[in-house]
Amino acid sequence: MKILIKGGRVIDPGQGMDTKADVLIDNGKIVEIKGKISAKAQETINASGKIVAPGLIDMHTHLREPGREEVETIKTAARAAVKGAFTTISAMPNTDPPCDSRANALFLTEQAKKCALANVLPVGTITKGRKGKEIAEFFELKDAGVLSVSDDGDSIKEAEITRRAMEYASMVDMLVISHAEDASLSAGGVMNEGFTSSVLGLAGIPSEAENIVIERDIRLAKLADARIHIAHISTAEGVEIVRDAKKKGIKVTAEVTPHHLTLSDRDVKTFDTNLKVNPPLRTPEDIKALKVGLKDGTIDVIATDHAPHLENEKEKEFDYAPFGMIGLETALSLSVMGLISEGYLDWPELIQKMSSNPARILKYDRGTLKPGSPADVVIIDPEKKWTYSAKLGQSKASNSPFSGREMIAAANYVIVGGKVVVKNGQIT
Ligand code: DOR
Ligand code: ZN
């Protein structure tokens, strides 16, 4: 099927492209990008005033399938993804069973294919059963299409096991994603440790719980010559550690979530349990450092950490509610409002952080509009104003503190593998 996208602002950071042009898609692939294309197509889309870009890639999504399908399924997360302009999501392995074998990885990709919405990239576990003891079979995972491994949700306690995992990952060229948290320092904490936690009488999680493990894992990655990616970085010192490591040529990359860029520990005064996330929302000074880190290239990626939870689990006292908030449907708008509107990034830089860089870091052959590539394309209306309602969203869960917020920018069209899955903002 031929699709012709006419007159949009075509942004493809991988090719250094930001120009008004037409894009022709045929048979699931990008065929041509040129000033004017006159081809007969089954579908012609007028993209005037819109941005045409490679589909967004989320490096950090929690699906809850297999194991907790009542909370979120591959299908409901994939629906939320495409609604939010994502054409690929990376499925974190803290599921039941966790993705620690070839069969478990293939289950995810097969289920995703049946939904025919977003692509799903399984993230394998670093250790078998995510128990932090025995290293998983990376070679077997790699063979099943797994591009990265993580025990996300937990850090690996033992430095020695982390070192060996990195050596193995380096051998098979697998990306290691680090959830950096020293559990002995964060134990019992429910929010950022500081003035606000004292005022609110809530137990704190110090920044050092994160910084120490970022430092450790970067040092071990250097030792093992592995590629390490720091998940959901949240502290100013963490940004500084990554910046220094990059200067030394260590193969480190980092991601930040839209919520860590938007909300601070001060917001927790409402005791809204949707603000309970791990790592915790930090201080306004940390937010500033995260934005500067994005701007200067220290932080490569914006990733959601979409973490669905049931309403009755979140309707508890702050101390007892689970960590996490959903984010697939709000990530683009929050990033536009927090970064483009505030002058930290321009559109090409934002597309780079949400598509080209995730693809490059994962060594995934998407995140580009190069002719011959699979046609994962989004058409974004950069001016679209809308109000977010978590209840009316596509995710099965509604644990978001952003309900009722005025948003700017939305996916107008989403094309995955040459198939239109969102048309005029609606899932087809
Ligand atoms: O807030 C979080 N929720 N952080 C994590 O690392 C895990 C996630 C979850 O799975 O709920
Ligand atoms: Zn995590």
Tab-separated table of C-alpha atoms and ligand atoms in Angstrom:
chain	number	residue	atom	x	y	z
A	1	MET	CA	0.000	0.000	0.000
A	2	LYS	CA	1.257	3.442	-0.994
A	3	ILE	CA	0.952	6.370	1.427
A	4	LEU	CA	1.938	9.893	0.394
A	5	ILE	CA	2.499	12.480	3.140
A	6	LYS	CA	2.415	15.950	1.632
A	7	GLY	CA	3.851	19.289	2.704
A	8	GLY	CA	4.956	18.576	6.271
A	9	ARG	CA	8.037	19.757	8.143
A	10	VAL	CA	10.112	16.600	7.809
A	11	ILE	CA	12.521	16.138	10.713
A	12	ASP	CA	15.000	13.268	10.715
A	13	PRO	CA	17.898	14.056	13.083
A	14	GLY	CA	19.837	10.957	11.931
A	15	GLN	CA	20.152	12.482	8.475
A	16	GLY	CA	20.411	16.056	9.734
A	17	MET	CA	17.120	16.728	7.958
A	18	ASP	CA	14.667	19.522	8.822
A	19	THR	CA	12.876	20.604	5.679
A	20	LYS	CA	9.472	21.021	4.081
A	21	ALA	CA	8.982	17.945	1.896
A	22	ASP	CA	6.768	15.056	0.810
A	23	VAL	CA	7.323	11.512	2.062
A	24	LEU	CA	6.373	8.436	0.066
A	25	ILE	CA	5.794	5.088	1.765
A	26	ASP	CA	5.257	1.850	-0.127
A	27	ASN	CA	5.084	-1.762	0.919
A	28	GLY	CA	5.966	-0.997	4.533
A	29	LYS	CA	9.106	0.978	3.698
A	30	ILE	CA	10.102	4.614	3.266
A	31	VAL	CA	10.644	5.052	-0.471
A	32	GLU	CA	11.465	8.684	-1.034
A	33	ILE	CA	11.647	12.135	0.585
A	34	LYS	CA	11.636	15.065	-1.832
A	35	GLY	CA	10.319	18.636	-2.150
A	36	LYS	CA	7.406	17.541	-4.307
A	37	ILE	CA	6.404	13.949	-5.048
A	38	SER	CA	3.587	13.255	-7.468
A	39	ALA	CA	2.720	9.602	-7.087
A	40	LYS	CA	-0.627	7.806	-7.111
A	41	ALA	CA	-1.196	6.584	-3.557
A	42	GLN	CA	-4.007	4.733	-1.800
A	43	GLU	CA	-3.799	7.295	0.970
A	44	THR	CA	-2.650	10.903	0.668
A	45	ILE	CA	-2.196	12.805	3.908
A	46	ASN	CA	-2.012	16.588	4.063
A	47	ALA	CA	0.681	17.339	6.657
A	48	SER	CA	0.845	21.085	6.154
A	49	GLY	CA	1.616	22.782	9.489
A	50	LYS	CA	2.545	19.415	10.992
A	51	ILE	CA	5.820	17.683	11.847
A	52	VAL	CA	6.671	14.440	10.067
A	53	ALA	CA	9.212	12.401	12.036
A	54	PRO	CA	10.409	8.867	12.721
A	55	GLY	CA	8.073	7.162	15.216
A	56	LEU	CA	9.001	7.688	18.846
A	57	ILE	CA	10.799	4.840	20.639
A	58	ASP	CA	10.276	4.357	24.367
A	59	MET	CA	13.232	2.640	25.997
A	60	HIS	CA	11.386	2.087	29.289
A	61	THR	CA	7.832	0.713	29.435
A	62	HIS	CA	6.330	-1.623	32.033
A	63	LEU	CA	3.706	-3.839	30.408
A	64	ARG	CA	2.601	-6.125	33.288
A	65	GLU	CA	1.998	-8.960	30.801
A	66	PRO	CA	2.710	-11.780	31.457
A	67	GLY	CA	1.498	-12.101	35.027
A	68	ARG	CA	-0.660	-9.102	35.858
A	69	GLU	CA	-2.936	-8.665	32.863
A	70	GLU	CA	-5.594	-7.079	35.086
A	71	VAL	CA	-3.282	-4.057	35.421
A	72	GLU	CA	-2.032	-3.684	31.813
A	73	THR	CA	-1.673	-5.934	28.779
A	74	ILE	CA	0.625	-5.739	25.792
A	75	LYS	CA	-2.387	-4.598	23.804
A	76	THR	CA	-3.525	-1.807	26.145
A	77	ALA	CA	0.047	-0.534	26.533
A	78	ALA	CA	0.521	-0.672	22.749
A	79	ARG	CA	-2.691	1.339	22.298
A	80	ALA	CA	-1.447	3.939	24.792
A	81	ALA	CA	1.903	3.948	22.989
A	82	VAL	CA	0.592	4.727	19.515
A	83	LYS	CA	-1.830	7.317	20.898
A	84	GLY	CA	1.248	8.977	22.396
A	85	ALA	CA	3.218	8.873	19.071
A	86	PHE	CA	5.374	5.873	20.033
A	87	THR	CA	5.836	3.204	17.369
A	88	THR	CA	8.132	1.029	19.511
A	89	ILE	CA	8.179	0.312	23.233
A	90	SER	CA	10.873	-1.522	25.198
A	91	ALA	CA	9.198	-3.903	27.632
A	92	MET	CA	10.923	-3.990	31.014
A	93	PRO	CA	11.261	-7.505	32.401
A	94	ASN	CA	9.814	-7.123	35.908
A	95	THR	CA	6.914	-9.356	34.902
A	96	ASP	CA	5.851	-12.797	36.082
A	97	PRO	CA	7.627	-14.732	34.674
A	98	PRO	CA	10.392	-12.239	33.962
A	99	CYS	CA	11.906	-12.160	30.483
A	100	ASP	CA	14.955	-14.286	31.242
A	101	SER	CA	14.731	-16.861	28.451
A	102	ARG	CA	14.280	-17.169	24.733
A	103	ALA	CA	10.704	-18.462	25.124
A	104	ASN	CA	9.686	-15.544	27.333
A	105	ALA	CA	11.166	-13.041	24.884
A	106	LEU	CA	9.441	-14.643	21.898
A	107	PHE	CA	6.134	-14.625	23.792
A	108	LEU	CA	6.297	-10.826	23.963
A	109	THR	CA	7.183	-10.243	20.327
A	110	GLU	CA	4.572	-12.756	19.122
A	111	GLN	CA	1.815	-11.250	21.289
A	112	ALA	CA	2.796	-7.782	20.078
A	113	LYS	CA	2.571	-8.889	16.452
A	114	LYS	CA	-0.990	-10.127	17.068
A	115	CYS	CA	-1.988	-6.669	18.369
A	116	ALA	CA	-0.544	-5.088	15.211
A	117	LEU	CA	-0.050	-1.709	16.871
A	118	ALA	CA	3.355	-0.686	18.276
A	119	ASN	CA	6.483	-2.834	17.974
A	120	VAL	CA	7.530	-4.364	21.280
A	121	LEU	CA	11.221	-4.873	22.055
A	122	PRO	CA	11.649	-7.246	24.976
A	123	VAL	CA	14.261	-6.238	27.536
A	124	GLY	CA	15.870	-9.342	28.996
A	125	THR	CA	16.784	-9.706	32.645
A	126	ILE	CA	20.396	-9.403	33.750
A	127	THR	CA	19.979	-12.187	36.284
A	128	LYS	CA	17.795	-15.283	36.189
A	129	GLY	CA	14.421	-14.551	37.751
A	130	ARG	CA	15.697	-11.005	38.493
A	131	LYS	CA	17.073	-12.493	41.694
A	132	GLY	CA	20.461	-10.805	41.417
A	133	LYS	CA	22.402	-14.060	41.700
A	134	GLU	CA	22.915	-15.996	38.463
A	135	ILE	CA	23.474	-14.241	35.143
A	136	ALA	CA	20.838	-14.902	32.466
A	137	GLU	CA	21.719	-16.438	29.089
A	138	PHE	CA	22.404	-13.259	27.108
A	139	PHE	CA	23.456	-15.215	24.043
A	140	GLU	CA	20.145	-17.025	23.914
A	141	LEU	CA	18.245	-13.759	24.576
A	142	LYS	CA	20.176	-12.021	21.818
A	143	ASP	CA	19.246	-14.813	19.447
A	144	ALA	CA	15.569	-14.167	20.290
A	145	GLY	CA	15.923	-10.509	19.263
A	146	VAL	CA	16.649	-8.977	22.675
A	147	LEU	CA	18.811	-5.828	22.367
A	148	SER	CA	19.166	-4.862	26.027
A	149	VAL	CA	19.130	-6.359	29.522
A	150	SER	CA	18.085	-4.902	32.865
A	151	ASP	CA	16.883	-6.003	36.302
A	152	ASP	CA	14.860	-2.759	36.359
A	153	GLY	CA	12.837	-2.208	39.472
A	154	ASP	CA	15.882	-3.437	41.388
A	155	SER	CA	19.612	-2.859	41.284
A	156	ILE	CA	21.990	-5.782	41.372
A	157	LYS	CA	23.423	-5.739	44.854
A	158	GLU	CA	26.743	-7.465	44.209
A	159	ALA	CA	29.370	-5.513	42.293
A	160	GLU	CA	31.060	-8.767	41.299
A	161	ILE	CA	27.919	-10.144	39.634
A	162	THR	CA	27.391	-6.793	37.913
A	163	ARG	CA	30.957	-6.922	36.631
A	164	ARG	CA	30.558	-10.418	35.194
A	165	ALA	CA	27.214	-9.505	33.634
A	166	MET	CA	28.875	-6.546	31.935
A	167	GLU	CA	31.700	-8.718	30.647
A	168	TYR	CA	29.191	-11.182	29.187
A	169	ALA	CA	27.111	-8.300	27.736
A	170	SER	CA	30.222	-6.836	26.148
A	171	MET	CA	31.016	-10.201	24.518
A	172	VAL	CA	27.592	-10.437	22.853
A	173	ASP	CA	27.258	-6.649	22.323
A	174	MET	CA	24.193	-6.301	24.539
A	175	LEU	CA	23.223	-2.960	26.120
A	176	VAL	CA	23.095	-3.079	29.936
A	177	ILE	CA	20.416	-0.820	31.442
A	178	SER	CA	21.118	0.141	35.021
A	179	HIS	CA	18.388	0.857	37.553
A	180	ALA	CA	20.766	2.609	39.924
A	181	GLU	CA	19.627	2.265	43.518
A	182	ASP	CA	21.489	1.212	46.624
A	183	ALA	CA	18.648	-0.608	48.374
A	184	SER	CA	20.298	-0.339	51.783
A	185	LEU	CA	20.133	3.464	51.514
A	186	SER	CA	16.680	3.707	49.936
A	187	ALA	CA	15.031	1.073	52.159
A	188	GLY	CA	11.809	2.340	53.715
A	189	GLY	CA	11.945	5.641	51.819
A	190	VAL	CA	8.908	6.826	49.892
A	191	MET	CA	10.008	10.221	48.542
A	192	ASN	CA	13.142	12.318	48.024
A	193	GLU	CA	15.067	12.870	51.255
A	194	GLY	CA	15.312	16.547	52.060
A	195	PHE	CA	13.520	19.511	53.565
A	196	THR	CA	10.122	18.537	52.113
A	197	SER	CA	10.265	14.943	53.353
A	198	SER	CA	11.034	16.272	56.842
A	199	VAL	CA	8.144	18.745	56.707
A	200	LEU	CA	5.732	16.089	55.446
A	201	GLY	CA	7.004	13.465	57.889
A	202	LEU	CA	7.666	10.945	55.134
A	203	ALA	CA	10.717	8.684	55.017
A	204	GLY	CA	13.280	9.872	52.488
A	205	ILE	CA	15.354	8.310	49.715
A	206	PRO	CA	18.659	10.204	49.526
A	207	SER	CA	20.160	11.189	46.169
A	208	GLU	CA	23.242	9.214	47.166
A	209	ALA	CA	21.290	5.954	46.906
A	210	GLU	CA	21.214	6.660	43.171
A	211	ASN	CA	24.554	8.437	42.714
A	212	ILE	CA	26.638	5.692	44.323
A	213	VAL	CA	25.298	3.011	41.990
A	214	ILE	CA	25.556	5.230	38.897
A	215	GLU	CA	29.219	5.730	39.797
A	216	ARG	CA	29.776	2.011	40.524
A	217	ASP	CA	28.091	0.801	37.347
A	218	ILE	CA	29.947	3.275	35.127
A	219	ARG	CA	33.256	2.165	36.652
A	220	LEU	CA	32.372	-1.490	36.104
A	221	ALA	CA	31.279	-0.775	32.518
A	222	LYS	CA	34.677	0.796	31.902
A	223	LEU	CA	36.396	-2.246	33.352
A	224	ALA	CA	34.341	-4.625	31.206
A	225	ASP	CA	34.297	-2.359	28.151
A	226	ALA	CA	30.492	-2.690	28.155
A	227	ARG	CA	27.809	-0.315	26.909
A	228	ILE	CA	25.845	0.956	29.901
A	229	HIS	CA	22.635	2.992	29.901
A	230	ILE	CA	21.508	4.731	33.084
A	231	ALA	CA	17.721	4.453	33.451
A	232	HIS	CA	15.550	7.278	34.796
A	233	ILE	CA	18.365	9.528	36.044
A	234	SER	CA	16.976	11.986	38.592
A	235	THR	CA	19.779	13.758	40.454
A	236	ALA	CA	22.029	16.702	39.605
A	237	GLU	CA	25.078	14.744	40.861
A	238	GLY	CA	24.107	11.776	38.683
A	239	VAL	CA	24.129	14.045	35.629
A	240	GLU	CA	27.575	15.294	36.645
A	241	ILE	CA	28.914	11.720	36.982
A	242	VAL	CA	27.619	10.804	33.507
A	243	ARG	CA	29.029	14.025	32.025
A	244	ASP	CA	32.497	13.262	33.428
A	245	ALA	CA	32.375	9.627	32.275
A	246	LYS	CA	31.430	10.676	28.747
A	247	LYS	CA	34.388	13.065	28.699
A	248	LYS	CA	36.626	10.109	29.563
A	249	GLY	CA	35.229	8.157	26.607
A	250	ILE	CA	33.324	5.565	28.656
A	251	LYS	CA	30.417	4.036	26.721
A	252	VAL	CA	27.660	5.452	28.907
A	253	THR	CA	24.282	6.867	27.930
A	254	ALA	CA	21.391	8.062	30.081
A	255	GLU	CA	17.670	8.651	30.038
A	256	VAL	CA	15.311	10.917	31.995
A	257	THR	CA	11.528	10.643	32.371
A	258	PRO	CA	9.071	13.441	31.590
A	259	HIS	CA	7.833	13.316	35.199
A	260	HIS	CA	11.280	13.913	36.653
A	261	LEU	CA	11.512	16.968	34.377
A	262	THR	CA	8.071	18.271	35.298
A	263	LEU	CA	7.417	17.605	38.981
A	264	SER	CA	9.478	18.102	42.137
A	265	ASP	CA	9.350	16.753	45.677
A	266	ARG	CA	7.466	19.962	46.613
A	267	ASP	CA	4.452	18.596	44.702
A	268	VAL	CA	4.233	15.627	47.076
A	269	LYS	CA	2.615	17.921	49.671
A	270	THR	CA	-0.764	16.908	48.207
A	271	PHE	CA	0.018	13.309	49.244
A	272	ASP	CA	-1.259	12.199	45.821
A	273	THR	CA	0.110	8.641	45.616
A	274	ASN	CA	0.407	9.008	41.834
A	275	LEU	CA	3.445	11.144	42.675
A	276	LYS	CA	5.135	8.190	44.340
A	277	VAL	CA	7.715	6.981	41.850
A	278	ASN	CA	11.097	5.309	41.975
A	279	PRO	CA	13.514	7.081	41.763
A	280	PRO	CA	11.556	9.777	43.617
A	281	LEU	CA	10.707	13.231	42.311
A	282	ARG	CA	13.686	15.373	43.302
A	283	THR	CA	14.219	19.101	43.912
A	284	PRO	CA	13.790	22.071	41.552
A	285	GLU	CA	17.623	22.268	41.430
A	286	ASP	CA	17.783	18.665	40.209
A	287	ILE	CA	15.176	19.418	37.525
A	288	LYS	CA	17.267	22.327	36.289
A	289	ALA	CA	20.367	20.083	36.099
A	290	LEU	CA	18.416	17.401	34.202
A	291	LYS	CA	17.290	19.975	31.624
A	292	VAL	CA	20.799	21.346	31.216
A	293	GLY	CA	22.040	17.756	30.901
A	294	LEU	CA	19.579	17.106	28.090
A	295	LYS	CA	20.569	20.288	26.333
A	296	ASP	CA	24.323	19.654	26.450
A	297	GLY	CA	23.959	16.007	25.379
A	298	THR	CA	24.857	14.390	28.711
A	299	ILE	CA	21.361	12.873	28.779
A	300	ASP	CA	20.622	11.177	25.470
A	301	VAL	CA	17.051	9.970	25.847
A	302	ILE	CA	13.622	10.837	27.210
A	303	ALA	CA	11.889	7.603	28.282
A	304	THR	CA	8.556	7.190	30.041
A	305	ASP	CA	9.009	4.554	32.788
A	306	HIS	CA	5.281	3.944	32.115
A	307	ALA	CA	4.390	1.976	35.270
A	308	PRO	CA	0.713	1.018	35.513
A	309	HIS	CA	-0.857	0.165	38.887
A	310	LEU	CA	-4.416	-0.606	39.944
A	311	GLU	CA	-6.524	2.156	41.409
A	312	ASN	CA	-7.105	0.275	44.657
A	313	GLU	CA	-3.346	-0.268	45.032
A	314	LYS	CA	-2.710	3.457	44.675
A	315	GLU	CA	-5.631	4.395	46.950
A	316	LYS	CA	-3.579	3.718	50.042
A	317	GLU	CA	-1.614	5.877	52.411
A	318	PHE	CA	1.485	7.292	50.751
A	319	ASP	CA	3.706	4.900	52.706
A	320	TYR	CA	1.943	1.807	51.391
A	321	ALA	CA	1.166	2.685	47.747
A	322	PRO	CA	3.356	1.136	45.014
A	323	PHE	CA	5.915	3.227	43.090
A	324	GLY	CA	5.137	4.325	39.530
A	325	MET	CA	2.982	6.373	37.191
A	326	ILE	CA	1.781	5.817	33.633
A	327	GLY	CA	3.291	8.030	30.959
A	328	LEU	CA	2.952	6.860	27.362
A	329	GLU	CA	0.111	9.222	26.468
A	330	THR	CA	1.584	12.334	28.097
A	331	ALA	CA	5.326	12.012	27.375
A	332	LEU	CA	5.391	13.967	24.122
A	333	SER	CA	3.294	16.879	25.388
A	334	LEU	CA	5.094	17.143	28.729
A	335	SER	CA	8.420	17.170	26.892
A	336	VAL	CA	7.236	19.829	24.466
A	337	MET	CA	5.946	22.021	27.291
A	338	GLY	CA	8.906	21.489	29.624
A	339	LEU	CA	11.700	21.612	27.053
A	340	ILE	CA	10.707	23.232	23.747
A	341	SER	CA	8.415	25.892	25.213
A	342	GLU	CA	11.077	26.723	27.817
A	343	GLY	CA	13.833	26.979	25.205
A	344	TYR	CA	15.969	23.994	26.272
A	345	LEU	CA	15.493	21.970	23.078
A	346	ASP	CA	14.195	22.577	19.575
A	347	TRP	CA	12.048	20.091	17.674
A	348	PRO	CA	14.910	18.240	15.941
A	349	GLU	CA	16.638	17.814	19.323
A	350	LEU	CA	13.441	16.509	20.903
A	351	ILE	CA	12.924	13.972	18.085
A	352	GLN	CA	16.538	12.952	18.561
A	353	LYS	CA	16.001	12.289	22.288
A	354	MET	CA	12.777	10.366	21.679
A	355	SER	CA	13.560	8.438	18.492
A	356	SER	CA	16.992	8.597	16.831
A	357	ASN	CA	19.027	8.264	20.026
A	358	PRO	CA	17.008	5.352	21.493
A	359	ALA	CA	17.455	3.518	18.161
A	360	ARG	CA	21.180	4.267	18.038
A	361	ILE	CA	21.737	3.214	21.651
A	362	LEU	CA	19.755	-0.010	21.262
A	363	LYS	CA	21.296	-0.700	17.821
A	364	TYR	CA	17.750	-0.972	16.515
A	365	ASP	CA	17.175	-0.359	12.816
A	366	ARG	CA	14.401	2.241	13.278
A	367	GLY	CA	14.244	5.849	14.411
A	368	THR	CA	15.043	7.101	10.922
A	369	LEU	CA	13.283	8.109	7.717
A	370	LYS	CA	16.125	6.930	5.468
A	371	PRO	CA	14.734	5.427	2.256
A	372	GLY	CA	14.614	1.650	2.611
A	373	SER	CA	13.898	1.771	6.368
A	374	PRO	CA	10.723	0.289	7.856
A	375	ALA	CA	8.018	2.972	7.670
A	376	ASP	CA	7.480	3.851	11.341
A	377	VAL	CA	6.371	7.458	10.975
A	378	VAL	CA	4.490	9.983	13.102
A	379	ILE	CA	2.771	13.144	12.049
A	380	ILE	CA	2.631	15.464	15.027
A	381	ASP	CA	0.408	18.496	15.378
A	382	PRO	CA	2.756	20.749	17.375
A	383	GLU	CA	0.050	23.303	18.222
A	384	LYS	CA	-2.757	20.933	19.199
A	385	LYS	CA	-4.256	21.863	22.568
A	386	TRP	CA	-5.994	19.130	24.525
A	387	THR	CA	-6.803	18.157	28.092
A	388	TYR	CA	-5.483	14.881	29.436
A	389	SER	CA	-7.798	12.523	31.247
A	390	ALA	CA	-6.145	9.369	32.570
A	391	LYS	CA	-9.566	7.721	32.934
A	392	LEU	CA	-10.340	8.257	29.237
A	393	GLY	CA	-6.870	7.143	28.153
A	394	GLN	CA	-5.915	3.945	26.337
A	395	SER	CA	-3.901	2.418	29.156
A	396	LYS	CA	-5.830	0.046	31.396
A	397	ALA	CA	-4.444	1.954	34.369
A	398	SER	CA	-5.102	5.579	35.283
A	399	ASN	CA	-2.373	6.287	37.842
A	400	SER	CA	-1.254	9.648	36.511
A	401	PRO	CA	-0.958	12.931	38.420
A	402	PHE	CA	-1.424	14.816	35.135
A	403	SER	CA	-5.168	14.260	34.740
A	404	GLY	CA	-6.935	17.519	33.988
A	405	ARG	CA	-3.754	19.184	32.676
A	406	GLU	CA	-3.848	21.318	29.555
A	407	MET	CA	-1.463	19.786	27.032
A	408	ILE	CA	0.185	21.002	23.828
A	409	ALA	CA	1.082	18.784	20.822
A	410	ALA	CA	-0.392	15.439	19.848
A	411	ALA	CA	0.004	12.589	17.390
A	412	ASN	CA	-2.179	13.245	14.361
A	413	TYR	CA	-1.135	10.167	12.352
A	414	VAL	CA	0.903	7.176	13.424
A	415	ILE	CA	2.176	4.701	10.872
A	416	VAL	CA	3.805	1.435	11.968
A	417	GLY	CA	5.497	-0.698	9.329
A	418	GLY	CA	3.626	1.175	6.615
A	419	LYS	CA	0.217	0.655	8.244
A	420	VAL	CA	-1.846	3.592	9.538
A	421	VAL	CA	-2.696	2.833	13.183
A	422	VAL	CA	-3.697	6.358	14.261
A	423	LYS	CA	-5.652	8.605	11.923
A	424	ASN	CA	-6.732	12.132	12.844
A	425	GLY	CA	-5.727	11.386	16.440
A	426	GLN	CA	-7.872	8.247	16.696
A	427	ILE	CA	-6.735	4.620	16.748
A	428	THR	CA	-7.992	2.970	13.566
B	1	DOR	O1	8.347	3.918	39.736
B	1	DOR	C1	8.730	2.847	39.312
B	1	DOR	N1	7.860	1.878	38.968
B	1	DOR	N2	10.040	2.632	39.184
B	1	DOR	C2	10.546	1.434	38.840
B	1	DOR	O2	11.735	1.307	38.746
B	1	DOR	C3	9.644	0.277	38.642
B	1	DOR	C4	8.299	0.723	38.252
B	1	DOR	C5	7.260	-0.359	38.314
B	1	DOR	O3	7.496	-1.442	37.762
B	1	DOR	O4	6.170	-0.126	38.862
B	2	ZN	ZN	13.781	1.487	37.229
